[in-house]
Coordinates of C-alpha atoms in Angstrom, one line a residue:
M1 CA 33.5 107.4 -29.8
S2 CA 31.3 106.9 -26.7
R3 CA 28.1 108.8 -26.1
V4 CA 29.8 111.0 -23.4
P5 CA 30.6 113.8 -25.9
L6 CA 26.9 114.0 -26.9
G7 CA 25.9 114.1 -23.3
A8 CA 28.4 116.9 -22.7
L9 CA 27.1 118.9 -25.7
V10 CA 23.5 118.3 -24.5
A11 CA 24.4 119.6 -21.0
A12 CA 26.4 122.5 -22.3
S13 CA 23.5 123.5 -24.6
G14 CA 20.9 123.3 -21.9
I15 CA 23.0 125.3 -19.4
S16 CA 23.9 128.0 -21.8
S17 CA 20.3 128.3 -22.9
A18 CA 19.2 128.9 -19.3
G19 CA 21.8 131.7 -19.1
V20 CA 20.8 133.3 -22.3
M21 CA 17.2 133.3 -21.2
T22 CA 18.0 135.3 -18.0
T23 CA 19.7 137.9 -20.1
L24 CA 16.9 137.9 -22.7
I25 CA 14.5 138.8 -20.0
A26 CA 16.6 141.0 -17.7
I27 CA 18.0 143.5 -20.3
P28 CA 14.7 144.4 -22.0
W29 CA 13.0 144.7 -18.6
F30 CA 15.8 147.0 -17.4
V31 CA 15.5 149.2 -20.5
L32 CA 11.7 149.2 -20.4
Q33 CA 11.5 150.2 -16.7
S34 CA 14.3 152.7 -17.0
T35 CA 13.0 154.5 -20.1
G36 CA 9.4 153.5 -20.5
S37 CA 10.0 153.3 -24.3
G38 CA 9.2 150.3 -26.5
T39 CA 11.3 151.8 -29.2
K40 CA 14.4 152.0 -27.0
T41 CA 13.8 148.5 -25.8
G42 CA 13.6 147.3 -29.4
L43 CA 16.9 149.1 -30.2
V44 CA 18.8 147.3 -27.4
T45 CA 17.4 143.9 -28.4
A46 CA 18.1 144.6 -32.1
A47 CA 21.7 145.4 -31.3
E48 CA 22.5 141.9 -30.0
V49 CA 20.8 140.3 -33.0
L50 CA 22.8 142.6 -35.4
G51 CA 26.0 141.3 -33.6
L52 CA 24.8 137.7 -34.0
M53 CA 24.1 138.3 -37.7
A54 CA 27.5 139.9 -38.3
A55 CA 29.2 136.9 -36.6
A56 CA 27.1 134.4 -38.4
L57 CA 27.6 135.9 -41.9
L58 CA 31.3 136.4 -41.5
G59 CA 32.5 133.9 -38.9
G60 CA 31.9 130.6 -40.7
P61 CA 35.4 130.2 -42.2
I62 CA 36.9 131.1 -38.8
V63 CA 34.9 128.3 -37.1
D64 CA 36.0 125.8 -39.8
G65 CA 39.6 127.1 -39.7
V66 CA 40.2 127.0 -35.9
G67 CA 38.0 124.0 -35.2
T68 CA 34.5 123.9 -33.8
R69 CA 35.6 122.8 -30.3
R70 CA 38.0 125.7 -29.9
A71 CA 35.5 128.1 -31.4
S72 CA 32.8 127.0 -29.0
V73 CA 35.0 127.4 -25.9
G74 CA 36.7 130.6 -27.0
A75 CA 33.4 132.3 -27.9
D76 CA 31.7 131.3 -24.6
L77 CA 34.6 132.8 -22.7
L78 CA 34.5 136.0 -24.7
T79 CA 30.8 136.3 -24.1
T80 CA 31.3 135.9 -20.4
V81 CA 33.6 138.9 -20.3
T82 CA 31.1 141.0 -22.3
V83 CA 28.1 140.0 -20.1
L84 CA 30.1 140.9 -16.9
L85 CA 31.0 144.4 -18.3
I86 CA 27.3 145.4 -18.1
P87 CA 26.8 145.1 -14.3
L88 CA 30.4 146.4 -13.8
A89 CA 29.6 149.6 -15.8
V90 CA 26.2 150.1 -14.1
S91 CA 27.8 149.8 -10.6
T92 CA 30.7 152.1 -11.3
T93 CA 30.6 154.8 -14.0
G94 CA 27.0 154.2 -15.0
L95 CA 25.8 152.8 -18.4
S96 CA 24.1 155.0 -21.0
L97 CA 21.7 153.7 -23.6
P98 CA 24.3 153.9 -26.4
G99 CA 26.8 152.1 -24.1
L100 CA 24.3 149.3 -23.5
I101 CA 23.5 149.1 -27.2
A102 CA 27.2 148.7 -28.0
L103 CA 27.7 146.0 -25.3
S104 CA 24.6 144.2 -26.6
F105 CA 26.1 144.2 -30.1
V106 CA 29.5 142.8 -28.9
M107 CA 27.6 140.2 -26.9
G108 CA 25.9 139.1 -30.1
V109 CA 29.2 139.0 -32.0
S110 CA 30.7 136.7 -29.4
R111 CA 27.6 134.4 -29.0
G112 CA 27.4 133.8 -32.8
P113 CA 30.5 131.5 -33.3
A114 CA 29.6 129.5 -30.1
D115 CA 26.1 128.7 -31.4
T116 CA 27.4 127.8 -34.9
A117 CA 30.3 125.7 -33.5
K118 CA 27.9 123.7 -31.2
Q119 CA 25.6 123.0 -34.2
V120 CA 28.5 121.6 -36.3
L121 CA 29.8 119.6 -33.3
L122 CA 26.4 118.0 -33.0
A123 CA 26.6 116.5 -36.5
G124 CA 30.1 115.1 -36.1
I125 CA 29.4 113.7 -32.6
A126 CA 26.2 112.0 -33.8
E127 CA 27.9 110.4 -36.8
A128 CA 30.9 109.2 -34.8
G129 CA 28.7 107.7 -32.1
G130 CA 26.3 105.9 -34.6
I131 CA 23.3 108.0 -33.4
R132 CA 20.5 109.1 -35.7
T133 CA 21.1 112.8 -36.4
S134 CA 17.4 113.6 -35.8
R135 CA 17.6 112.0 -32.3
A136 CA 20.8 113.8 -31.4
A137 CA 19.3 117.1 -32.6
S138 CA 16.1 116.3 -30.6
A139 CA 18.2 115.7 -27.5
V140 CA 20.0 119.0 -27.8
E141 CA 16.8 120.8 -28.6
A142 CA 15.2 119.2 -25.5
A143 CA 18.1 120.4 -23.4
M144 CA 17.8 123.9 -24.7
R145 CA 14.1 123.9 -24.1
T146 CA 14.7 122.7 -20.5
G147 CA 17.2 125.5 -20.1
R148 CA 14.6 128.0 -21.1
M149 CA 12.0 126.4 -18.9
V150 CA 14.3 126.8 -15.9
G151 CA 15.9 130.1 -16.9
G152 CA 12.6 131.9 -17.6
P153 CA 11.0 131.7 -14.2
A154 CA 14.3 132.0 -12.5
A155 CA 15.0 135.2 -14.3
G156 CA 11.5 136.5 -13.4
A157 CA 11.9 135.6 -9.7
L158 CA 15.4 137.0 -9.5
I159 CA 14.5 140.3 -11.2
A160 CA 11.7 140.8 -8.6
L161 CA 14.2 139.9 -5.8
I162 CA 17.4 141.6 -6.7
G163 CA 16.7 143.6 -9.9
P164 CA 17.5 142.9 -13.6
I165 CA 21.2 143.8 -13.7
P166 CA 22.6 141.4 -11.0
V167 CA 20.7 138.6 -12.8
L168 CA 23.4 138.8 -15.6
F169 CA 25.8 137.0 -13.3
V170 CA 23.7 133.9 -13.8
D171 CA 24.4 134.1 -17.5
A172 CA 28.1 134.6 -17.0
G173 CA 28.3 131.5 -14.7
A174 CA 26.3 129.4 -17.2
L175 CA 28.7 130.4 -20.0
L176 CA 31.7 129.4 -18.0
L177 CA 30.2 126.0 -17.2
S178 CA 29.2 125.4 -20.8
A179 CA 32.8 126.2 -21.9
A180 CA 34.2 123.8 -19.3
L181 CA 32.0 120.9 -20.4
V182 CA 32.9 121.3 -24.0
F183 CA 36.6 121.6 -23.2
A184 CA 36.8 118.7 -20.8
L185 CA 34.4 116.1 -22.3
I186 CA 34.4 116.6 -26.0
P187 CA 37.7 115.4 -27.6
A188 CA 39.6 117.7 -29.9
V189 CA 39.1 115.2 -32.8
A190 CA 35.4 115.9 -32.7
G191 CA 35.9 119.4 -34.1
P192 CA 39.4 119.7 -35.5
P193 CA 40.5 122.6 -37.7
R194 CA 39.6 122.1 -41.4
P195 CA 42.1 122.6 -44.1
T196 CA 41.9 126.0 -45.8
S197 CA 41.2 126.3 -49.5
G198 CA 42.7 129.5 -50.5
G199 CA 41.9 132.3 -48.1
Y200 CA 39.1 133.7 -46.0
L201 CA 37.1 135.3 -48.9
K202 CA 37.3 132.2 -51.1
E203 CA 36.0 130.0 -48.2
L204 CA 33.2 132.5 -47.6
R205 CA 32.3 132.4 -51.3
E206 CA 32.3 128.6 -51.3
G207 CA 29.8 128.5 -48.4
L208 CA 27.7 131.0 -50.2
G209 CA 27.8 128.9 -53.3
Y210 CA 26.1 126.0 -51.5
V211 CA 23.3 128.2 -50.2
K212 CA 22.7 130.0 -53.6
R213 CA 22.5 126.7 -55.6
D214 CA 20.3 124.8 -53.1
K215 CA 16.6 125.8 -53.5
V216 CA 15.6 124.0 -50.3
L217 CA 18.2 125.9 -48.2
R218 CA 17.0 129.1 -49.8
A219 CA 13.4 128.3 -49.0
L220 CA 14.2 127.5 -45.4
V221 CA 16.0 130.7 -45.0
G222 CA 13.2 132.7 -46.5
M223 CA 10.5 131.3 -44.2
L224 CA 12.7 131.3 -41.1
M225 CA 13.8 134.9 -41.7
L226 CA 10.2 136.1 -41.3
T227 CA 9.1 133.7 -38.5
N228 CA 12.3 134.3 -36.4
S229 CA 12.0 138.0 -36.7
L230 CA 8.4 137.9 -35.5
D231 CA 9.4 135.5 -32.7
F232 CA 12.2 137.9 -31.6
G233 CA 9.9 140.9 -31.6
L234 CA 7.4 138.9 -29.5
V235 CA 9.9 137.6 -26.9
G236 CA 12.1 140.7 -26.8
V237 CA 9.5 143.5 -26.8
L238 CA 5.9 142.3 -26.7
Y239 CA 6.4 139.8 -23.9
P240 CA 7.8 142.4 -21.5
A241 CA 5.0 144.8 -22.5
Y242 CA 2.4 142.0 -21.9
G243 CA 3.9 141.4 -18.5
D244 CA 3.8 145.1 -17.7
Q245 CA 0.4 146.0 -19.1
V246 CA -1.7 142.9 -18.8
L247 CA -0.1 140.5 -16.2
H248 CA 1.6 143.2 -14.1
S249 CA 4.1 140.5 -13.1
T250 CA 7.7 139.4 -14.1
A251 CA 7.0 136.0 -12.5
L252 CA 4.1 135.4 -15.0
I253 CA 6.4 136.4 -17.9
G254 CA 8.8 133.7 -16.7
A255 CA 5.8 131.3 -16.4
M256 CA 4.9 132.0 -20.1
I257 CA 8.4 131.2 -21.3
T258 CA 8.4 128.1 -19.1
A259 CA 5.1 127.0 -20.7
V260 CA 6.5 127.3 -24.2
A261 CA 9.7 125.5 -23.1
T262 CA 7.6 122.7 -21.5
G263 CA 5.7 122.2 -24.7
G264 CA 9.0 122.4 -26.6
L265 CA 10.6 119.7 -24.5
L266 CA 7.6 117.4 -25.2
G267 CA 7.7 118.3 -28.9
S268 CA 11.4 117.6 -29.4
A269 CA 11.1 114.3 -27.4
L270 CA 8.1 113.2 -29.6
Y271 CA 9.9 114.0 -32.8
G272 CA 13.1 112.3 -31.7
W273 CA 11.0 109.2 -30.8
M274 CA 8.8 108.9 -33.9
G275 CA 9.6 111.7 -36.3
H276 CA 11.5 109.4 -38.7
R277 CA 8.1 107.8 -39.5
F278 CA 6.9 110.9 -41.3
S279 CA 8.2 113.1 -44.2
R280 CA 9.9 116.2 -43.0
R281 CA 7.5 118.4 -45.0
S282 CA 4.5 116.9 -43.2
A283 CA 6.1 117.2 -39.8
L284 CA 7.1 120.8 -40.6
L285 CA 3.5 121.7 -41.6
A286 CA 2.2 120.2 -38.4
A287 CA 4.8 122.0 -36.3
V288 CA 4.2 125.5 -37.7
A289 CA 0.4 125.0 -37.5
L290 CA 0.8 124.5 -33.7
E291 CA 3.4 127.1 -32.9
G292 CA 2.6 129.9 -35.3
A293 CA -0.2 132.4 -35.5
P294 CA -2.4 130.9 -32.7
R295 CA 0.1 132.2 -30.0
F296 CA -0.5 135.8 -31.1
A297 CA -4.3 135.4 -31.2
L298 CA -4.2 133.8 -27.7
L299 CA -2.2 136.7 -26.3
A300 CA -4.5 139.3 -28.0
L301 CA -7.6 137.7 -26.3
E302 CA -6.0 138.3 -22.9
P303 CA -7.3 135.0 -21.3
S304 CA -6.9 133.9 -17.8
P305 CA -3.4 132.9 -16.8
V306 CA -4.4 129.2 -16.7
V307 CA -5.8 129.3 -20.3
L308 CA -2.8 131.4 -21.5
L309 CA -0.2 129.0 -20.1
A310 CA -2.1 125.9 -21.4
G311 CA -2.2 127.4 -24.9
L312 CA 1.5 128.2 -24.8
V313 CA 2.3 124.6 -23.9
V314 CA 0.5 123.5 -27.0
A315 CA 2.3 126.0 -29.2
G316 CA 5.6 124.9 -27.7
I317 CA 5.1 121.4 -28.9
G318 CA 5.3 122.6 -32.5
A319 CA 8.2 124.9 -31.7
G320 CA 10.2 122.0 -30.1
A321 CA 10.1 119.9 -33.3
L322 CA 11.3 122.6 -35.7
N323 CA 15.1 122.4 -35.1
P324 CA 15.1 118.5 -35.1
I325 CA 13.2 118.7 -38.5
V326 CA 15.4 121.3 -40.1
L327 CA 19.0 120.6 -38.8
P328 CA 19.3 117.0 -40.1
A329 CA 18.1 118.2 -43.5
V330 CA 20.9 120.7 -43.6
Y331 CA 23.5 118.2 -42.3
E332 CA 22.6 115.8 -45.0
R333 CA 22.9 118.4 -47.8
V334 CA 26.2 120.0 -46.7
P335 CA 29.6 118.2 -46.6
E336 CA 31.3 118.2 -43.2
A337 CA 34.3 120.2 -44.3
V338 CA 32.2 123.3 -45.0
R339 CA 29.4 122.9 -42.5
G340 CA 30.7 125.7 -40.3
R341 CA 30.6 128.4 -43.0
V342 CA 27.3 127.1 -44.6
L343 CA 25.5 126.9 -41.2
S344 CA 26.9 130.4 -40.4
L345 CA 25.5 131.8 -43.6
L346 CA 22.1 130.1 -43.0
V347 CA 21.9 131.5 -39.5
G348 CA 23.1 134.9 -40.6
G349 CA 20.4 135.0 -43.3
V350 CA 17.7 134.1 -40.7
L351 CA 19.1 136.7 -38.2
A352 CA 19.2 139.4 -40.8
A353 CA 15.5 140.1 -40.4
M354 CA 15.3 139.8 -36.7
P355 CA 16.3 143.3 -35.8
V356 CA 13.5 144.4 -38.1
G357 CA 11.1 142.3 -36.1
S358 CA 12.4 143.8 -32.8
M359 CA 12.1 147.4 -34.1
A360 CA 8.7 146.8 -35.7
A361 CA 7.4 145.4 -32.4
G362 CA 8.6 148.5 -30.6
L363 CA 7.1 150.9 -33.2
L364 CA 3.8 149.1 -33.3
L365 CA 3.7 148.9 -29.5
D366 CA 4.1 152.7 -29.3
G367 CA 1.9 153.4 -32.3
V368 CA -1.1 151.0 -32.2
G369 CA -0.8 149.4 -28.8
L370 CA -0.2 145.9 -27.6
V371 CA -3.3 144.2 -29.1
G372 CA -2.7 145.9 -32.5
A373 CA 0.9 144.8 -32.5
L374 CA -0.1 141.2 -31.7
A375 CA -2.7 141.3 -34.5
V376 CA -0.2 142.5 -37.1
F377 CA 2.5 140.0 -36.1
G378 CA 0.0 137.1 -36.0
G379 CA -1.2 137.9 -39.5
M380 CA 2.3 138.0 -40.9
Y381 CA 3.2 134.7 -39.1
L382 CA 0.1 133.0 -40.6
I383 CA 1.3 134.0 -44.1
A384 CA 4.8 132.8 -43.6
T385 CA 3.8 129.3 -42.3
T386 CA 1.7 128.6 -45.4
F387 CA 4.9 128.6 -47.6
P388 CA 5.6 124.8 -47.1
A389 CA 2.1 123.9 -48.2
I390 CA 2.1 126.2 -51.2
F391 CA 5.5 126.0 -52.9
P392 CA 6.6 122.8 -54.6
V393 CA 10.3 123.2 -53.5
W394 CA 9.3 122.1 -50.0
R395 CA 8.6 118.6 -51.3
R396 CA 12.4 118.2 -51.7
L397 CA 13.0 118.6 -47.9
D398 CA 13.7 114.9 -47.6
D399 CA 16.2 114.8 -50.4
P400 CA 19.8 114.1 -49.1
A401 CA 21.6 116.5 -51.5
P402 CA 21.0 119.6 -53.5
I403 CA 19.3 119.2 -56.9
E404 CA 20.4 121.0 -60.1
G405 CA 18.0 120.3 -63.0
D406 CA 17.2 116.6 -62.7
R407 CA 20.4 115.3 -61.1
L408 CA 21.6 115.1 -57.5
V409 CA 24.8 117.0 -56.7
S410 CA 27.2 114.9 -54.7
Q411 CA 30.3 116.9 -55.3
G412 CA 31.6 120.0 -53.6
P413 CA 30.7 123.5 -54.8
R414 CA 32.1 124.9 -58.0
T415 CA 34.6 127.6 -57.6
D416 CA 34.7 129.0 -61.1

């Protein structure tokens, strides 16, 4: 297989990431300006994550069964329809808060299988093309960071120019282009349907069996549940509040996201180039030390825009290396035939706590103010990122297969 499929996946990931970023900024900004409530903003952002979580926890066998290429294209098309319903409703009958919450949930349900399918496609394409998985993951991560880097300021500028709701058409167009790239340039053999093994529930249990027996996977989920929930509360609730209360500018919010994405692009490129020289645990500790609690402290200090953006670039370097560190470890530990369901369960576990982060950010914003919310979130992030240094299980991050007792497990999961 040539490297064209990987290029197509990299491009599709970057384009869809830019579209997602426009929605991620536009919808919370719309709710915050319309209602003035951090709690209501948190409800809307939490609804999409709940949809993502439901799709991730339950959709893995479907992704494996229909094939990752079909799942990616179909889910992107379904998400396009859902995104377009929001401006359509606003411009015709009007859109209530419960209606927006419902559409946000459906949007999350449809995005979930697309994200999982692209992750599984990445492993198969890299293996078929003879490309180191960490480098392929770094290329996709760099593309996604570039998409955020472009989408963030574009969303801020467009919101100021035409308002938040029309900006959603950008996301719809990005989704259509992403689906077209995967359909046209990634061969069907890269993500064929997997043979079923006795029904949906049995396949779901098999995927859960891998996660339950692998201490490394459980450790990853535990830490990422907490850090991703805090990240989601930061981006979905505290960033818009920071732009409104401190920066008084949507354009500077876009610049903040661009700064993190710029650092992330550098971080993913650096790890793709030289990450294989270090143990994954050492690289992970360095990454979380850069991208973790210092961001919250920096925001709480309310520095000048120049200092703020420079600090966010540094934090982004650590963030950009995280997926290239984690994903190859998962690919190596999970057989190809069940990657869809296992990755879905891992993502679902991580997403499960994210609505809590969003709601907590809204409640803290209304209760103790922006600086207080940043202080609480920063302290929790600091605790979470000490896990790889404290617990011995993280030393197994470089092992290629799950460990039971003193032996490596190379067979499929038990079904008894």
